[in-house]
Amino acid sequence: MKTLGLIVNPVAGMGGRVGLKGSDGPEVLRLARERGATPEAPRRVSQALAAFAGTGDPVQWITCPGEMGEDVCRGVGLAPLVLSSIRGRETTWEDTERAAGLLLERGVDLLLFAGGDGTARNVCTAVGSRLVTLGIPAGVKIHSAVYAVTPRDAGELARRFLQGGLRSVREGEVMDIDEESYRQGVVDARLYGYLRVPVEDRYVQRMKAGGVASEAQALAGMAEEVVDSMQESEVFAIGPGTTTRAIMERLGLPGTLLGVDVVCNRRLVARDVSERELMDLTAGRRVKIVITVIGGQGYILGRGNQQIGPTLLRQVGKQGLLVIATKEKLASLGGRPLLVDTGDEALNRQLSGYLRVITGYEDYAIYKVGHS
Amino acid sequence: MGRNKATLLRKFHQARWDEEIICEMSVPGERGILVPRVEREIEAEVGDGVSMIPEGLRREKPAALPEVNQVRVLRHYLRLSQETMGADMTVDASEGTCTMKYSPKVHEQLVGNPGLRDIHPLQDEDTLQGILEVYFRLEEFLKEISGLDHFSFQPGGGAQGVYANACMVRAWHEARKDENRSEIITTLFSHPCDAASPATAGYKVVTLMPDESGYPDLEAMKAALSERTAGIFITNPEDTGIYNPRIDEFVKAAHEVGALCAYDQANANGILGITRAKEAGFDLCHFNIHKTFSSPHACMGHSTGAVGVAGELGRFLPVPRVTYNGTKYRLEYDRPESIGRVRCFFGNASTILRAYAWILQHGADGLREVAECSVLNNNYLLKKLSEIPGVVIQYAEGKRRLEQVRYSWDKLKQDTGVGTEDVMRRMADFGLQHYWMSHPPWIVPEPFTLEPCESYSKDDLDEYVAVLRQISREAYQDPQLVKNAPHNSVVHRVPSPGIDEPERIAVTWRQYQRKKRADSVKPQS
Ligand SMILES: Cc1ncc(COP(=O)(O)O)c(C=O)c1O
């Protein structure tokens, strides 16, 4: 029998309705309750679980007691196994992490979690890439690309995955923005890691026609294109992401998935640099910046790669910016532009317009860039 | 018995023979034809015949051909033919982008005529005057149809035609000492060979994504153009059946930076006699002689990509060129600026003869009628299909399509979990051939692409629609029925992984045996 883990962050989404832009931390939560916020998560999770209710699918549900999962399961008529070592009330993010850890030990076939970016982070810390996971969107902030579009979609996707109808899994970005600065109007989004999520296969050609380049081939091609273009003593800042990782792999260099790495003459100069370090390493040099789309919204700057700051971007200009992405990734934006958010309006405008994106070896697409 | 008059559905069941591969049927010593022994007088004159062949050219061992008698060979291939669903067996509106029209059978009589069948391209041209005249006259027809000035029929298919065009674009720029033009621009909904063939010819390729309205994005095109642009290679109408009404502006913008414009007219079925490459300003074009002008679409063998060029570009066409001096047709090789050959000899003569016959059968008005009927048929199908629950039509909403449409079962998938591949497998249960889904990448989710051509009647299309409507109904009522399909067909599910893995593809029996052996000794991972 297939096993499905479920973790619900019972307070997810509470800050949103009352204008608090998040629900992290006991103080904010108290404020939210004072302003009359009620839990959002249970309703959303029931919408997701509706996909399973009454189907008789042979699935063993494993969840946390009380409001962290058990209640909603029972509410839709499912009989879950309950992790008794987790408390049922007044839970915190630590309980999410512990529960995820326990589900990892049990090796569930899929871990469903409900919440927002904070919850995704907790799950990511506990399980990393060791389980296939999927988020039910219930939180205020959802920048991470590990959530289904709607709770209903999450349920359907989970069901199809367990039935074997979906076979592919992708690495989705786990992002979180700093709530404190967000409340002050500043978006400070960090890339925390990646979770493995089932792929909605609407756009995936399972029965391949001969000669279709697989994603791996496309990645190898893009990496080759960038590496080919590297000129002597030119400094390359390689941004975070699974797409840019292919370049470091091609060079045989130990890059970081989440950080910015600096390469010169095909050698590693520094890993995971800060904005300051990057400025120092690039001062007075010819510089190229390699970035890719981070998260589901199409950001290429300002989400998860803020180390690449406006000062450097101004110096390097549009010509020095190498954006790499597969055509499938661009297509998945459904015609929406790529986005930049450098924190500097004038620079955002300057980077907007049409951009040449590297999509393979000697293969490019022209794509629109906008700003928020 | 017979098709149900109310539902238009058939109780179909395909033959299943569980047939071996012909090589597996081999019995040592068995023969299909007993070759008579050489008569004594002849043997006395020339010896055994074989020893006349220089030793280095002689086989040491006989060729490893299957040894099978005539009856078994005939039975074998008849059985296989019953296990396929070819164009002549079903209403083949399924293969969108392939223009699977009816190819008149009288053509087979023409190409089976010994006057064509038994000639060889290395014969003296004095003895090839008939087929050369057909080449020459077909070129005249295509010049009229496209408005361009010179054609070559050497390329063995559309993709090779595009390759030849890319080579000519390069030859043109090189002849002008304009040598920094390394890029070709195409659109995402152009046929993939408009990217792949120029890439094979050594070009970098820049692809334009469609704008929100589904049309190629003119502003993106302007952003892509530069002094490095060698040419634009565009299909129109695109894969989606959408005609780009601003095509002349694309051409104008490209010409302004000194690039050449190549028109992929393999989708010409909906525009014959209506629009021409010349009026849109193009410098080069190609037609798929197979598909648009009859001869079923089939890979690089049984097909011809006719490449046409305007004015001065004629210098660069592949050799040999077929010329006429008023009394005699010739194969002309002495053209110093030609890109040379892209294929041996002078192309697939049988497709040329079929196309020539087909055009004569139709006449100029008939060609226009072909276009009108194919557009009419397509829009009838579009109307009927848009009424089927689960079907959606994305991009350029409300805009007319020409000869084909890329549809989507996205709504069906969302509602029932039944996707395009499931529907496709279920079609076989009603005696319809599977459909073409989409070229990559899949931008339209759960896609299927249909092109009814001019050949099919309203009744044919109604039957086709009835099948899809029935499958949609089943998906909403009993999705498992569709997901487990086909139920009445030969092969239930063709295992799909591996089909694009070169290390697992076997195109000969020997290769198959070798790879299979290697596969079975590979350690299990
Ligand atoms: C628009 C278009 N261009 C090019 C081609 C390639 O032609 P071929 O398959 O003969 O190489 C096709 C195939 O049908 C096509 O539809």
Tab-separated table of C-alpha atoms in Angstrom, chain A residues 152-153 156 160 163 165-167 200-214 217 225 327-328 330-331 334-336 354-356 359 362-368, chain B residues 183 188 195 202-209 212 217 219-220 223-224 226 228 394 410 413-414 417 421 424 436-447 483 494 496 499-500:
chain	number	residue	atom	x	y	z
A	152	ARG	CA	-7.615	21.161	-5.174
A	153	ASP	CA	-4.758	20.847	-7.665
A	156	GLU	CA	-5.353	15.811	-7.648
A	160	ARG	CA	-2.188	10.929	-9.627
A	163	GLN	CA	-1.449	6.044	-8.696
A	165	GLY	CA	0.165	8.485	-13.366
A	166	LEU	CA	2.891	11.071	-12.845
A	167	ARG	CA	6.382	9.799	-13.091
A	200	GLU	CA	2.353	18.302	-13.471
A	201	ASP	CA	2.776	16.632	-16.808
A	202	ARG	CA	0.440	18.740	-18.919
A	203	TYR	CA	3.438	20.046	-20.754
A	204	VAL	CA	5.560	16.947	-20.605
A	205	GLN	CA	5.801	14.718	-23.586
A	206	ARG	CA	5.998	11.247	-22.182
A	207	MET	CA	5.926	9.433	-25.434
A	208	LYS	CA	8.875	11.094	-27.005
A	209	ALA	CA	9.231	11.532	-30.702
A	210	GLY	CA	12.679	10.656	-31.979
A	211	GLY	CA	15.319	13.264	-31.424
A	212	VAL	CA	13.580	15.316	-28.790
A	213	ALA	CA	16.221	16.899	-26.644
A	214	SER	CA	15.734	15.910	-23.068
A	217	GLN	CA	20.698	17.559	-23.016
A	225	GLU	CA	27.515	27.608	-24.568
A	327	LYS	CA	12.455	26.773	-23.672
A	328	GLU	CA	10.095	24.629	-21.612
A	330	LEU	CA	10.028	29.959	-20.601
A	331	ALA	CA	6.936	28.384	-22.060
A	334	GLY	CA	2.445	31.219	-20.106
A	335	GLY	CA	3.430	34.428	-21.873
A	336	ARG	CA	4.177	36.344	-18.667
A	354	TYR	CA	13.573	42.121	-24.843
A	355	LEU	CA	16.385	39.888	-23.710
A	356	ARG	CA	18.280	37.110	-25.425
A	359	THR	CA	18.329	27.992	-24.291
A	362	GLU	CA	24.198	28.123	-29.983
A	363	ASP	CA	20.482	28.258	-29.316
A	364	TYR	CA	18.642	31.286	-27.949
A	365	ALA	CA	15.188	32.688	-27.387
A	366	ILE	CA	14.091	36.278	-27.306
A	367	TYR	CA	11.981	36.909	-24.245
A	368	LYS	CA	10.371	39.870	-22.601
B	183	GLU	CA	22.465	33.680	-36.841
B	188	LEU	CA	8.540	28.698	-31.760
B	195	ALA	CA	15.672	25.689	-36.292
B	202	GLY	CA	26.329	25.568	-38.781
B	203	TYR	CA	24.128	28.495	-37.794
B	204	LYS	CA	23.217	29.736	-34.338
B	205	VAL	CA	19.472	29.813	-33.889
B	206	VAL	CA	17.357	32.461	-32.182
B	207	THR	CA	13.742	31.497	-31.473
B	208	LEU	CA	10.916	33.985	-31.044
B	209	MET	CA	8.307	33.034	-28.480
B	212	GLU	CA	0.089	36.789	-25.688
B	217	ASP	CA	6.050	38.756	-31.831
B	219	GLU	CA	8.830	43.540	-31.578
B	220	ALA	CA	10.801	40.507	-30.382
B	223	ALA	CA	15.042	43.006	-30.983
B	224	ALA	CA	16.588	39.836	-32.372
B	226	SER	CA	21.183	42.588	-36.112
B	228	ARG	CA	24.787	39.130	-37.411
B	394	GLN	CA	-5.589	27.955	-26.938
B	410	ASP	CA	-6.396	20.246	-20.977
B	413	LYS	CA	-7.425	16.181	-18.122
B	414	GLN	CA	-8.339	18.575	-15.328
B	417	GLY	CA	-7.592	12.770	-15.392
B	421	GLU	CA	-2.247	10.062	-24.867
B	424	MET	CA	-5.144	8.702	-28.636
B	436	TRP	CA	-0.170	13.760	-33.973
B	437	MET	CA	0.130	15.521	-30.643
B	438	SER	CA	2.651	18.320	-31.009
B	439	HIS	CA	6.147	19.210	-31.933
B	440	PRO	CA	8.304	20.020	-28.917
B	441	PRO	CA	8.239	21.904	-26.681
B	442	TRP	CA	4.698	21.331	-25.493
B	443	ILE	CA	3.384	24.809	-24.967
B	444	VAL	CA	-0.169	23.796	-25.521
B	445	PRO	CA	-0.929	21.304	-22.731
B	446	GLU	CA	-2.375	17.883	-23.630
B	447	PRO	CA	-2.119	18.746	-27.299
B	483	LYS	CA	-7.004	5.033	-19.593
B	494	VAL	CA	3.876	0.574	-26.643
B	496	SER	CA	7.741	4.565	-24.717
B	499	ILE	CA	12.664	5.633	-28.186
B	500	ASP	CA	14.998	8.614	-28.261
